[in-house]
């Protein structure tokens, strides 16, 4: 009985250990390529990169052999499944650096395991096939995705449709193994270019990584798995903001892969492990027929290269040192390398062998327009040399200019017209700054300024597909323009008075009723019937800015001078101040208020003044009766004395 218990116990331990090993974090990355052997026979090469430093060794052993599935590329039905067979090679990839070249040499180990096997696919499938491999898990210390320790990976490759007698494609193949040692705050470059024996065009980009397998089914399709490989479509990994597939690593300048050359450049700014995927797209007849992707894990460490070859980039393309577009073919080179004691420059001029220099910061005059590949080698021939390659683009003249069409008026649309010129087209970049906090990337934008009486600096920076850039600056002034029809007023019927418009050089009153001259802003007007009358004044200034304002006229039946008998200045917004209301008294000499002891507590000289708020010398006055006295001129030009009392209520 005891022996049976021990046997069950040890089997359970072995099962648990095996499950743990199968799930262990060790996947570094991989890619899948294929070539056609004739008819429907294909040879696949699956390369798996494994973490042999911190990855579980048993999990690495369980990757041999690996297991795959092939699906219909459109409806995702499973066509076949199988094993890769034993690997054809499995070896540790050299770091490429010695301790003399890297300070704080980090511990690192990357194993490259290669499987090569043949598969016969069904012919005459108009939809093509998708080769899929899945494995769990990624390294649990990855910094840019959620739950990395339980997140697997999916690797795919697309086989376009073909007939029984003719293969349609051979996949592209990356030239170089991925890098192992990347030091923080050191400029980094790596050649991710690929070759294609079919001659298809290739383009490169940073792209999405995908989830695959799970801790419950770490090796799908295998005897150790818990189910088959899942059918497409597949779910992208979940990036932790601010990271995504186009910005996977903290870096400045950010990591960038040249879409034409496949050269990756950037300077990482923080140590850690980061999922990083590069795709090479195969183009044929304007269509993408396959995408070769390499899903990787970049390890950034706090090491430093003893020698770093570097030169800046005076262009938006970090692979370009400078683009000269001014008919001046002389270029001054700036050397920002570190750890150097010897320098060798090759300026990439194919017309001569004398296009080299050993100066620290040389200059070179190119014979003609073109794109030149400049190489700087630091400490050439020493134990730890380093080199960098950048492009110099020489083009004839490129200039930026623009026109502004429209009225320089608040609220009026202005048309900005690009007048940039390039000997080598195409101009494809416009960055407008309108000087009021707004911008545009259109070639010929329309903009409206909402403020007036202000100077604005307009900046246009345009660029061409060749990398040429130039800037043009112009200043404009939006003059002050305030159409004014006058203040609302009260008049007596039959009394002639003058309108009070202003703000421009051309005017038009509407309606024209009772006006002597509807185009005169100060036109006289006589209204014979009491009531409310509204007039609009259209105003045009010297810049042809156009605007409107309105005025309301209350026509009273007879003259009056009224002061309310009571008010309550309690701050509720109702009856908080007291002032005279009048019609037929165009000029107020004064309006005064006295308390019961005859002390003056308020005085104004205009009926439009703010009125009395019930305070004196900043203090609230007591409730009670107060007396007012006013003197004003009537319509006959006679000055009248007017008196009364008011009650202040608290």
Coordinates of C-alpha atoms in Angstrom, one line a residue:
X1 CA 0.0 0.0 0.0
X2 CA 2.8 2.4 1.0
X3 CA 4.7 1.6 -2.3
X4 CA 1.6 2.4 -4.3
X5 CA 1.2 5.7 -2.6
X6 CA 4.9 6.7 -3.3
X7 CA 4.5 5.7 -6.9
X8 CA 1.4 8.0 -7.3
X9 CA 3.2 10.8 -5.4
X10 CA 6.2 10.7 -7.7
X11 CA 4.1 10.5 -10.8
X12 CA 2.2 13.6 -9.6
X13 CA 5.5 15.4 -9.0
X14 CA 6.8 14.5 -12.5
X15 CA 3.5 15.7 -14.0
X16 CA 3.5 19.0 -12.2
X17 CA 7.2 19.6 -13.0
X18 CA 6.6 18.7 -16.7
X19 CA 3.6 21.1 -16.8
X20 CA 5.7 23.9 -15.2
X21 CA 8.5 23.3 -17.7
X22 CA 6.2 23.4 -20.6
X23 CA 4.8 26.7 -19.5
X24 CA 8.1 28.3 -18.5
X25 CA 9.0 31.7 -19.9
X26 CA 11.7 31.2 -22.5
X27 CA 10.4 32.4 -25.9
X28 CA 12.7 35.1 -27.2
X29 CA 11.3 35.3 -30.8
X30 CA 11.2 33.6 -34.2
X31 CA 10.3 33.7 -37.8
X32 CA 9.1 31.4 -40.6
X33 CA 10.4 31.3 -44.2
X34 CA 9.7 28.9 -47.1
X35 CA 10.7 28.1 -50.6
X36 CA 9.0 26.2 -53.3
X37 CA 10.5 22.8 -54.4
X38 CA 8.2 22.4 -57.3
X39 CA 4.5 21.9 -57.9
X40 CA 2.9 21.9 -54.4
X41 CA 6.0 20.9 -52.4
X42 CA 7.3 23.5 -50.0
X43 CA 10.3 23.5 -47.7
X44 CA 9.8 25.5 -44.5
X45 CA 12.5 26.8 -42.2
X46 CA 11.3 27.7 -38.8
X47 CA 13.8 29.6 -36.6
X48 CA 13.1 29.8 -32.9
X49 CA 15.1 32.1 -30.6
X50 CA 15.1 31.0 -26.9
X51 CA 16.3 32.6 -23.7
X52 CA 19.0 30.2 -22.5
X53 CA 20.0 32.4 -19.6
X54 CA 16.8 32.7 -17.6
X55 CA 14.6 30.4 -19.6
X56 CA 13.7 26.9 -18.3
X57 CA 16.0 24.4 -19.9
X58 CA 13.4 21.7 -19.8
X59 CA 11.0 23.9 -21.7
X60 CA 13.7 24.6 -24.3
X61 CA 14.2 20.8 -24.7
X62 CA 10.4 20.4 -25.1
X63 CA 10.5 22.7 -28.2
X64 CA 12.2 19.9 -30.1
X65 CA 10.4 18.9 -32.2
X66 CA 7.9 21.7 -32.8
X67 CA 4.4 21.4 -34.1
X68 CA 2.5 23.4 -36.7
X69 CA -0.8 23.7 -38.4
X70 CA -1.7 25.0 -41.9
X71 CA -5.0 26.8 -42.5
X72 CA -7.0 28.0 -45.5
X73 CA -5.9 31.7 -45.7
X74 CA -9.4 33.0 -46.1
X75 CA -12.0 30.8 -44.4
X76 CA -9.4 29.5 -41.8
X77 CA -10.4 25.8 -42.1
X78 CA -7.5 23.5 -40.9
X79 CA -5.8 21.9 -43.9
X80 CA -3.2 19.8 -42.1
X81 CA -1.1 19.6 -38.9
X82 CA 2.3 18.0 -38.3
X83 CA 5.7 18.0 -36.6
X84 CA 8.8 19.9 -37.8
X85 CA 10.9 16.9 -36.9
X86 CA 14.2 17.2 -35.0
X87 CA 16.0 20.5 -35.3
X88 CA 18.8 20.7 -37.9
X89 CA 20.9 23.1 -35.7
X90 CA 20.7 24.5 -32.2
X91 CA 23.5 26.8 -31.0
X92 CA 24.1 29.8 -28.8
X93 CA 24.4 33.0 -30.9
X94 CA 27.6 34.9 -30.2
X95 CA 27.2 38.4 -28.6
X96 CA 29.5 40.0 -31.1
X97 CA 31.2 42.0 -28.4
X98 CA 34.0 41.4 -26.0
X99 CA 34.4 42.7 -22.4
X100 CA 36.9 45.3 -23.8
X101 CA 34.2 46.8 -26.0
X102 CA 31.3 46.9 -23.6
X103 CA 31.6 48.2 -20.0
X104 CA 29.3 46.5 -17.5
X105 CA 29.1 43.5 -19.9
X106 CA 25.6 42.1 -19.1
X107 CA 24.8 38.4 -18.8
X108 CA 23.0 37.3 -21.9
X109 CA 22.3 34.1 -23.7
X110 CA 20.3 33.6 -26.9
X111 CA 19.9 30.1 -28.5
X112 CA 19.0 29.8 -32.1
X113 CA 17.2 26.6 -33.0
X114 CA 16.4 25.9 -36.6
X115 CA 13.9 23.3 -38.0
X116 CA 13.7 22.5 -41.7
X117 CA 11.0 20.2 -43.1
X118 CA 8.9 19.7 -46.2
X119 CA 5.2 19.8 -46.6
X120 CA 3.1 19.0 -49.7
X121 CA 0.1 21.3 -49.9
X122 CA -3.1 20.8 -51.8
X123 CA -3.0 22.4 -55.2
X124 CA -5.4 24.7 -56.9
X125 CA -6.5 26.6 -53.8
X126 CA -7.5 30.1 -54.9
X127 CA -7.3 31.4 -51.3
X128 CA -3.8 30.4 -50.3
X129 CA -2.5 28.9 -47.1
X130 CA -1.4 30.2 -43.7
X131 CA 1.4 28.4 -41.8
X132 CA 1.0 28.8 -38.0
X133 CA 3.2 27.9 -35.0
X134 CA 2.2 28.7 -31.4
X135 CA 4.1 28.5 -28.1
X136 CA 3.8 29.7 -24.5
X137 CA 5.3 31.6 -22.8
X138 CA 7.2 34.9 -23.2
X139 CA 9.6 36.2 -20.5
X140 CA 7.6 37.3 -17.4
X141 CA 9.8 40.4 -16.9
X142 CA 8.8 42.0 -20.3
X143 CA 8.1 45.7 -19.6
X144 CA 5.8 46.8 -22.5
X145 CA 2.9 44.3 -22.5
X146 CA 0.3 43.1 -20.0
X147 CA 0.8 39.7 -18.2
X148 CA 3.9 38.7 -20.3
X149 CA 4.7 35.6 -18.2
X150 CA 1.4 33.9 -19.2
X151 CA 1.4 35.3 -22.8
X152 CA 2.4 33.1 -25.6
X153 CA 3.4 33.9 -29.2
X154 CA 2.0 33.1 -32.6
X155 CA 4.2 33.0 -35.7
X156 CA 2.7 32.9 -39.2
X157 CA 3.6 32.8 -42.8
X158 CA 1.3 33.2 -45.8
X159 CA 1.6 31.1 -49.0
X160 CA -0.3 32.8 -51.9
X161 CA -2.5 30.7 -54.2
X162 CA -0.8 28.5 -56.7
X163 CA -1.5 25.8 -59.3
X164 CA -0.4 22.2 -59.2
X165 CA 2.3 22.9 -61.9
X166 CA 3.7 26.2 -60.7
X167 CA 4.7 27.6 -57.3
X168 CA 3.7 31.2 -56.9
X169 CA 6.1 32.4 -54.3
X170 CA 9.3 32.0 -52.2
X171 CA 9.3 34.0 -49.0
X172 CA 11.8 36.7 -48.2
X173 CA 14.6 35.8 -45.8
X174 CA 16.1 38.1 -43.1
X175 CA 19.9 38.6 -43.6
X176 CA 21.0 38.8 -40.0
X177 CA 20.3 37.3 -36.6
X178 CA 18.7 39.7 -34.1
X179 CA 20.9 41.6 -31.7
X180 CA 21.6 40.6 -28.2
X181 CA 23.3 43.5 -26.4
X182 CA 21.6 46.9 -26.6
X183 CA 23.0 49.5 -24.2
X184 CA 20.8 52.4 -22.8
X185 CA 21.5 55.9 -24.0
X186 CA 23.7 54.6 -26.8
X187 CA 22.8 55.2 -30.5
X188 CA 21.8 51.8 -32.0
X189 CA 21.4 50.6 -35.5
X190 CA 20.8 47.2 -37.0
X191 CA 20.2 45.9 -40.5
X192 CA 16.8 44.2 -40.6
X193 CA 16.8 44.0 -44.4
X194 CA 15.8 40.8 -46.2
X195 CA 16.4 39.2 -49.6
X196 CA 13.8 37.7 -52.0
X197 CA 14.9 35.3 -54.7
X198 CA 11.7 36.1 -56.7
X199 CA 12.7 39.7 -57.1
X200 CA 9.6 41.0 -55.3
X201 CA 9.8 44.5 -53.9
X202 CA 10.2 44.6 -50.1
X203 CA 9.1 47.3 -47.6
X204 CA 9.8 47.4 -43.9
X205 CA 7.9 48.6 -40.9
X206 CA 7.4 48.1 -37.1
X207 CA 4.3 45.9 -36.7
X208 CA 2.1 43.9 -34.3
X209 CA 3.0 40.9 -32.3
X210 CA 0.3 38.3 -31.5
X211 CA -0.8 36.2 -28.6
X212 CA -0.7 32.4 -29.0
X213 CA -1.0 29.3 -26.8
X214 CA -1.6 29.5 -23.1
X215 CA -0.5 28.1 -19.7
X216 CA -3.3 25.5 -20.1
X217 CA -2.2 24.6 -23.6
X218 CA 1.5 25.6 -23.8
X219 CA 2.5 23.5 -26.8
X220 CA -0.6 23.3 -29.0
X221 CA -0.8 20.4 -31.4
X222 CA 1.9 18.3 -29.5
X223 CA 1.5 15.3 -27.3
X224 CA 2.3 17.6 -24.3
X225 CA -0.4 20.0 -25.4
X226 CA -4.0 20.2 -24.4
X227 CA -5.5 20.8 -27.8
X228 CA -4.7 21.8 -31.3
X229 CA -3.3 25.1 -32.6
X230 CA -6.0 27.7 -32.6
X231 CA -7.4 28.9 -35.9
X232 CA -7.0 32.5 -37.1
X233 CA -7.7 35.4 -36.6
X234 CA -5.2 36.0 -33.8
X235 CA -5.3 38.6 -31.0
X236 CA -2.5 41.2 -30.8
X237 CA -0.6 41.5 -27.6
X238 CA -1.8 44.1 -25.1
X239 CA 0.7 47.0 -25.0
X240 CA 1.0 49.0 -21.8
X241 CA 0.6 52.7 -22.6
X242 CA 2.5 54.7 -23.9
X243 CA 3.8 51.7 -25.8
X244 CA 2.4 50.2 -29.0
X245 CA 3.7 48.4 -32.0
X246 CA 5.1 51.6 -33.6
X247 CA 6.7 52.8 -30.3
X248 CA 7.6 49.6 -28.4
X249 CA 10.7 50.9 -26.5
X250 CA 11.3 54.1 -24.6
X251 CA 13.7 55.9 -26.9
X252 CA 14.9 59.3 -28.1
X253 CA 15.1 59.5 -31.0
X254 CA 12.5 56.8 -31.2
X255 CA 13.3 53.5 -32.9
X256 CA 12.6 53.8 -36.6
X257 CA 12.9 51.3 -39.4
X258 CA 13.6 52.7 -42.9
X259 CA 10.8 51.4 -45.1
X260 CA 13.1 51.0 -48.1
X261 CA 16.4 49.8 -46.6
X262 CA 15.2 48.0 -43.4
X263 CA 17.8 49.8 -41.3
X264 CA 16.7 50.1 -37.7
X265 CA 17.9 53.2 -35.8
X266 CA 17.2 54.7 -32.4
X267 CA 18.5 55.4 -28.9
X268 CA 16.9 53.5 -26.0
X269 CA 16.5 55.5 -22.8
X270 CA 15.5 52.9 -20.2
X271 CA 16.6 49.3 -19.4
X272 CA 14.2 46.4 -19.6
X273 CA 12.8 43.7 -21.9
X274 CA 10.5 44.8 -24.7
X275 CA 8.4 42.9 -27.3
X276 CA 9.6 44.2 -30.7
X277 CA 8.4 43.1 -34.1
X278 CA 9.7 44.0 -37.6
X279 CA 7.8 43.1 -40.8
X280 CA 9.1 42.8 -44.3
X281 CA 6.2 43.0 -46.8
X282 CA 6.5 41.3 -50.2
X283 CA 5.0 43.4 -53.0
X284 CA 4.1 42.1 -56.5
X285 CA 2.0 44.0 -59.0
X286 CA 1.1 46.6 -56.4
X287 CA -0.2 43.9 -54.0
X288 CA 1.2 42.5 -50.7
X289 CA 1.5 38.7 -51.2
X290 CA 3.2 37.8 -48.0
X291 CA 4.5 39.5 -44.8
X292 CA 7.7 38.1 -43.2
X293 CA 7.6 39.0 -39.5
X294 CA 10.2 38.6 -36.9
X295 CA 8.7 38.7 -33.4
X296 CA 11.5 39.4 -30.9
X297 CA 12.3 40.4 -27.4
X298 CA 14.8 43.3 -27.2
X299 CA 16.9 43.4 -24.0
X300 CA 18.1 46.9 -23.1
X301 CA 20.7 46.9 -20.4
X302 CA 22.6 49.6 -18.4
X303 CA 25.8 48.9 -20.3
X304 CA 27.9 51.2 -22.3
X305 CA 29.9 50.7 -25.5
X306 CA 33.5 51.8 -25.1
X307 CA 33.5 53.2 -28.6
X308 CA 30.4 54.6 -30.3
X309 CA 30.5 55.9 -33.9
X310 CA 27.9 58.6 -34.4
X311 CA 26.9 61.6 -36.4
X312 CA 23.7 63.6 -36.0
X313 CA 20.8 63.8 -38.4
X314 CA 19.6 67.2 -39.8
X315 CA 16.6 65.6 -41.4
X316 CA 13.3 64.0 -40.4
X317 CA 14.6 60.7 -41.7
X318 CA 17.1 59.6 -39.0
X319 CA 19.0 57.6 -41.6
X320 CA 19.9 60.8 -43.5
X321 CA 22.7 63.1 -42.2
X322 CA 21.5 66.0 -44.3
X323 CA 19.6 66.9 -47.5
X324 CA 21.1 69.9 -49.3
X325 CA 18.6 71.5 -51.6
X326 CA 20.2 74.9 -52.3
X327 CA 22.6 74.2 -55.2
X328 CA 25.5 74.1 -52.8
X329 CA 27.2 70.8 -53.0
X330 CA 29.7 71.3 -50.1
X331 CA 28.8 69.4 -46.9
X332 CA 30.4 70.0 -43.4
X333 CA 30.3 66.8 -41.4
X334 CA 29.9 66.7 -37.6
X335 CA 31.4 63.9 -35.6
X336 CA 29.6 63.1 -32.3
X337 CA 31.3 59.8 -31.7
X338 CA 32.7 58.8 -28.2
X339 CA 35.7 56.8 -27.3
X340 CA 37.5 57.5 -30.5
X341 CA 41.2 58.2 -31.2
X342 CA 41.2 57.5 -34.9
X343 CA 38.6 58.3 -37.6
X344 CA 38.1 57.3 -41.2
X345 CA 35.5 58.8 -43.4
X346 CA 34.3 57.5 -46.8
X347 CA 32.0 60.1 -48.4
X348 CA 30.5 57.6 -50.9
X349 CA 31.5 59.4 -54.1
X350 CA 31.6 56.7 -56.8
X351 CA 33.6 59.0 -59.2
X352 CA 36.9 59.0 -57.2
X353 CA 38.9 57.1 -54.7
X354 CA 40.0 60.3 -53.1
X355 CA 36.7 60.7 -51.3
X356 CA 38.1 59.8 -47.8
X357 CA 39.4 61.7 -44.8
X358 CA 41.0 61.1 -41.4
X359 CA 39.8 64.5 -40.0
X360 CA 37.6 64.6 -37.0
X361 CA 35.0 66.9 -38.6
X362 CA 35.8 67.0 -42.4
X363 CA 33.9 68.7 -45.2
X364 CA 33.5 67.4 -48.8
X365 CA 32.3 68.9 -52.0
X366 CA 30.2 66.5 -54.1
X367 CA 30.5 66.7 -57.9
X368 CA 26.7 66.5 -58.7
X369 CA 23.3 65.9 -57.3
X370 CA 22.4 62.5 -56.0
X371 CA 22.3 60.3 -52.9
X372 CA 25.6 59.4 -51.3
X373 CA 26.3 56.7 -48.7
X374 CA 28.7 58.1 -46.1
X375 CA 30.5 55.8 -43.7
X376 CA 32.4 56.8 -40.5
X377 CA 34.7 54.2 -38.9
X378 CA 36.0 55.0 -35.4
X379 CA 39.3 53.3 -34.2
X380 CA 39.6 51.5 -37.5
X381 CA 41.9 48.4 -37.1
X382 CA 41.8 48.4 -33.3
X383 CA 40.3 45.8 -30.9
X384 CA 36.9 47.7 -30.6
X385 CA 36.1 49.6 -33.7
X386 CA 32.6 50.9 -34.5
X387 CA 31.0 52.4 -37.6
X388 CA 27.9 54.2 -38.7
X389 CA 26.4 54.8 -42.2
X390 CA 24.2 57.7 -43.1
X391 CA 23.0 59.2 -46.3
X392 CA 23.7 62.6 -47.8
X393 CA 21.2 63.8 -50.3
X394 CA 22.2 66.6 -52.8
X395 CA 19.4 68.2 -54.8
X396 CA 19.1 71.4 -56.8
X397 CA 17.2 74.4 -55.3
X398 CA 14.2 73.9 -53.1
X399 CA 12.3 77.0 -51.8
X400 CA 9.3 77.7 -49.7
X401 CA 6.9 80.6 -50.3
X402 CA 3.2 81.3 -49.9
X403 CA 0.5 83.9 -50.7
X404 CA -2.5 85.1 -48.6
X405 CA -5.7 85.9 -50.4
X406 CA -8.7 87.5 -48.6
X407 CA -9.8 90.3 -46.4
X408 CA -7.6 90.9 -43.3
X409 CA -10.6 91.0 -41.1
X410 CA -11.8 89.3 -37.9
X411 CA -14.1 86.4 -38.8
X412 CA -13.2 86.5 -42.6
X413 CA -11.8 83.3 -44.2
X414 CA -8.3 83.7 -45.5
X415 CA -7.0 81.4 -48.3
X416 CA -3.3 80.4 -47.8
X417 CA -1.7 79.4 -51.0
X418 CA 1.5 77.3 -51.2
X419 CA 4.0 78.7 -53.7
X420 CA 6.9 76.3 -52.8
X421 CA 9.1 75.2 -55.7
X422 CA 11.3 72.1 -56.1
X423 CA 13.5 71.1 -59.0
X424 CA 13.0 67.5 -58.0
X425 CA 9.3 66.9 -57.1
X426 CA 7.2 65.9 -55.3
X427 CA 6.5 68.5 -52.6
X428 CA 4.4 66.4 -50.2
X429 CA 4.8 68.1 -46.8
X430 CA 3.2 71.3 -45.4
X431 CA 3.4 72.4 -41.8
X432 CA 1.5 75.7 -41.3
X433 CA 1.6 77.7 -38.1
X434 CA -1.0 80.6 -38.2
X435 CA 0.5 82.4 -35.1
X436 CA -2.7 82.1 -33.1
X437 CA -2.1 78.6 -31.7
X438 CA -3.6 76.7 -34.6
X439 CA -1.8 74.7 -37.3
X440 CA -2.6 72.8 -40.5
X441 CA -0.9 70.2 -42.7
X442 CA -3.0 70.9 -45.8
X443 CA -1.3 72.4 -48.9
X444 CA -3.7 75.3 -49.3
X445 CA -5.6 75.7 -46.0
X446 CA -8.3 78.2 -45.2
X447 CA -8.1 79.9 -41.8
X448 CA -10.3 82.4 -39.9
X449 CA -8.9 84.7 -37.2
X450 CA -11.3 85.3 -34.3
X451 CA -9.4 88.3 -32.8
X452 CA -8.6 91.7 -34.3
X453 CA -6.1 94.4 -33.7
X454 CA -3.3 91.8 -33.5
X455 CA -0.1 90.9 -35.4
X456 CA 0.3 87.3 -36.5
X457 CA 3.4 85.5 -37.6
X458 CA 2.6 83.0 -40.3
X459 CA 5.2 80.1 -40.7
X460 CA 5.1 77.6 -43.5
X461 CA 7.6 74.7 -43.4
X462 CA 7.4 72.6 -46.6
X463 CA 9.2 69.5 -47.6
X464 CA 9.6 67.2 -50.6
X465 CA 9.7 63.4 -51.1
X466 CA 13.5 63.8 -51.5
X467 CA 13.9 65.1 -47.9
X468 CA 14.3 68.8 -48.9
X469 CA 12.9 71.3 -46.4
X470 CA 12.6 75.1 -46.3
X471 CA 10.7 77.7 -44.2
X472 CA 8.9 80.9 -45.1
X473 CA 7.7 83.5 -42.6
X474 CA 5.3 86.4 -43.2
X475 CA 3.5 88.8 -40.8
X476 CA 0.0 90.0 -41.1
X477 CA -2.0 92.5 -39.1
X478 CA -5.8 92.2 -38.4
X479 CA -6.8 95.8 -37.7
X480 CA -9.3 96.8 -35.0
X481 CA -12.8 96.8 -36.4
X482 CA -15.8 97.4 -34.1
X483 CA -19.1 98.3 -35.9
X484 CA -21.1 100.5 -33.6
X485 CA -24.7 101.7 -34.0
X486 CA -24.8 103.7 -30.8
X487 CA -26.4 103.0 -27.4
X488 CA -30.1 102.2 -27.0
X489 CA -31.9 105.4 -26.2
X490 CA -35.2 107.0 -25.2
X491 CA -36.6 110.0 -27.2
X492 CA -39.8 112.1 -27.4
X493 CA -42.1 111.8 -30.4
X494 CA -41.6 114.5 -33.0
X495 CA -38.2 115.5 -31.6
X496 CA -35.4 115.4 -34.0
X497 CA -32.1 113.8 -32.9
X498 CA -29.0 112.3 -34.4
X499 CA -28.0 108.6 -34.8
X500 CA -24.5 107.8 -33.4
X501 CA -22.9 105.1 -35.6
X502 CA -19.2 104.6 -36.0
X503 CA -16.4 102.1 -36.9
X504 CA -15.9 102.3 -40.6
X505 CA -15.9 104.3 -43.8
X506 CA -19.2 103.1 -45.4
X507 CA -22.5 102.8 -43.7
X508 CA -26.0 101.7 -44.4
X509 CA -29.0 101.9 -42.0
X510 CA -31.9 99.6 -42.3
X511 CA -34.8 100.2 -42.2
X512 CA -34.5 103.7 -43.7
X513 CA -37.8 104.9 -42.1
X514 CA -37.6 108.5 -40.6
X515 CA -33.9 108.8 -41.5
X516 CA -32.7 111.9 -43.4
X517 CA -29.7 110.0 -44.9
X518 CA -29.5 106.2 -44.5
X519 CA -25.8 106.2 -45.4
X520 CA -24.8 108.7 -42.8
X521 CA -23.8 107.2 -39.4
X522 CA -24.9 110.5 -37.7
X523 CA -28.1 110.9 -39.7
X524 CA -30.8 112.9 -38.2
X525 CA -34.1 111.2 -37.4
X526 CA -37.6 112.3 -36.4
X527 CA -40.1 109.7 -35.3
X528 CA -43.7 110.9 -34.9
X529 CA -45.3 107.8 -33.2
X530 CA -44.5 106.4 -29.8
X531 CA -43.2 102.8 -29.5
X532 CA -40.0 100.7 -30.0
X533 CA -38.0 101.1 -33.1
X534 CA -35.0 98.9 -34.1
X535 CA -32.3 99.9 -36.6
X536 CA -29.4 97.9 -38.0
X537 CA -26.2 99.5 -39.1
X538 CA -24.0 97.7 -41.7
X539 CA -20.4 99.0 -41.5
X540 CA -17.5 98.6 -44.0
X541 CA -14.0 99.7 -43.0
X542 CA -11.0 100.8 -45.1
X543 CA -9.9 97.1 -45.4
X544 CA -13.3 96.1 -46.7
X545 CA -14.1 94.3 -43.4
X546 CA -17.9 94.2 -43.0
X547 CA -19.9 93.9 -39.8
X548 CA -23.2 94.9 -38.2
X549 CA -24.5 96.4 -35.0
X550 CA -28.0 97.4 -33.9
X551 CA -29.7 100.0 -31.7
X552 CA -33.1 100.2 -30.1
X553 CA -35.0 103.5 -29.8
X554 CA -37.9 103.9 -27.4
X555 CA -40.1 106.8 -28.5
X556 CA -42.1 108.3 -25.6
X557 CA -45.3 110.3 -25.9
X558 CA -44.0 113.1 -23.7
X559 CA -41.0 114.1 -21.6
X560 CA -40.5 112.6 -18.2
X561 CA -38.0 112.4 -15.4
X562 CA -38.7 109.5 -13.0
X563 CA -36.8 108.3 -9.9
X564 CA -38.3 105.1 -8.4
X565 CA -39.8 105.7 -4.9
X566 CA -38.0 102.7 -3.2
X567 CA -35.2 100.2 -3.7
X568 CA -33.7 97.2 -1.8
X569 CA -29.9 96.9 -2.2
X570 CA -29.6 93.4 -0.7
X571 CA -27.5 91.8 -3.5
X572 CA -30.2 89.7 -5.0
X573 CA -29.9 91.3 -8.4
X574 CA -33.3 93.0 -8.1
X575 CA -33.7 96.8 -7.4
X576 CA -30.1 96.8 -6.0
X577 CA -29.4 100.3 -7.4
X578 CA -31.4 103.4 -8.0
X579 CA -31.0 105.9 -10.9
X580 CA -33.2 108.4 -12.7
X581 CA -35.2 107.3 -15.8
X582 CA -35.8 110.1 -18.2
X583 CA -37.0 111.1 -21.7
X584 CA -36.8 114.6 -23.1
X585 CA -34.0 115.6 -20.8
X586 CA -30.9 115.2 -23.0
X587 CA -28.4 116.7 -20.6
X588 CA -28.2 116.0 -16.9
X589 CA -26.4 118.6 -14.8
X590 CA -26.4 116.5 -11.7
X591 CA -28.3 113.9 -9.7
X592 CA -27.7 113.9 -5.9
X593 CA -29.0 112.0 -2.9
X594 CA -29.1 113.2 0.7
X595 CA -29.9 111.5 4.0
X596 CA -32.3 112.9 6.5
X597 CA -29.6 115.1 8.1
X598 CA -28.9 116.7 4.8
X599 CA -25.6 114.9 4.2
X600 CA -24.9 114.1 0.6
X601 CA -24.4 110.4 0.1
X602 CA -24.3 110.0 -3.7
X603 CA -23.8 112.2 -6.8
X604 CA -23.6 111.6 -10.5
X605 CA -23.5 113.7 -13.6
X606 CA -24.9 111.3 -16.2
X607 CA -28.1 109.4 -16.5
X608 CA -26.0 106.4 -17.7
X609 CA -23.9 106.2 -14.5
X610 CA -24.1 103.2 -12.3
X611 CA -26.6 104.6 -9.8
X612 CA -26.6 104.5 -6.0
X613 CA -26.1 101.1 -4.4
X614 CA -27.1 102.2 -0.9
X615 CA -23.6 102.7 0.5
X616 CA -21.5 105.7 1.6
X617 CA -17.8 105.7 2.0
X618 CA -17.8 101.9 1.6
X619 CA -20.4 101.3 4.3
X620 CA -24.0 100.3 4.0
X621 CA -26.5 103.1 4.8
X622 CA -29.3 102.7 7.2
X623 CA -32.8 101.9 5.9
X624 CA -35.1 104.9 5.7
X625 CA -36.2 107.8 3.6
X626 CA -33.6 109.7 1.5
X627 CA -34.1 112.8 -0.6
X628 CA -32.9 113.3 -4.2
X629 CA -32.3 116.5 -6.2
X630 CA -31.6 116.7 -9.9
X631 CA -31.0 119.5 -12.4
X632 CA -31.3 118.8 -16.2
X633 CA -31.9 120.6 -19.5
X634 CA -35.1 119.9 -21.3
X635 CA -35.7 119.9 -25.1
X636 CA -36.2 123.6 -25.1
X637 CA -32.7 124.1 -23.7
X638 CA -34.1 125.2 -20.3
X639 CA -32.6 123.9 -17.1
X640 CA -35.1 122.5 -14.6
X641 CA -34.9 121.7 -10.9
X642 CA -36.3 118.3 -10.0
X643 CA -36.8 116.9 -6.5
X644 CA -38.3 113.9 -4.7
X645 CA -37.7 111.2 -2.0
X646 CA -36.9 107.5 -2.0
X647 CA -37.1 104.8 0.6
X648 CA -34.1 102.5 1.2
X649 CA -35.3 99.0 2.2
X650 CA -33.1 96.3 3.8

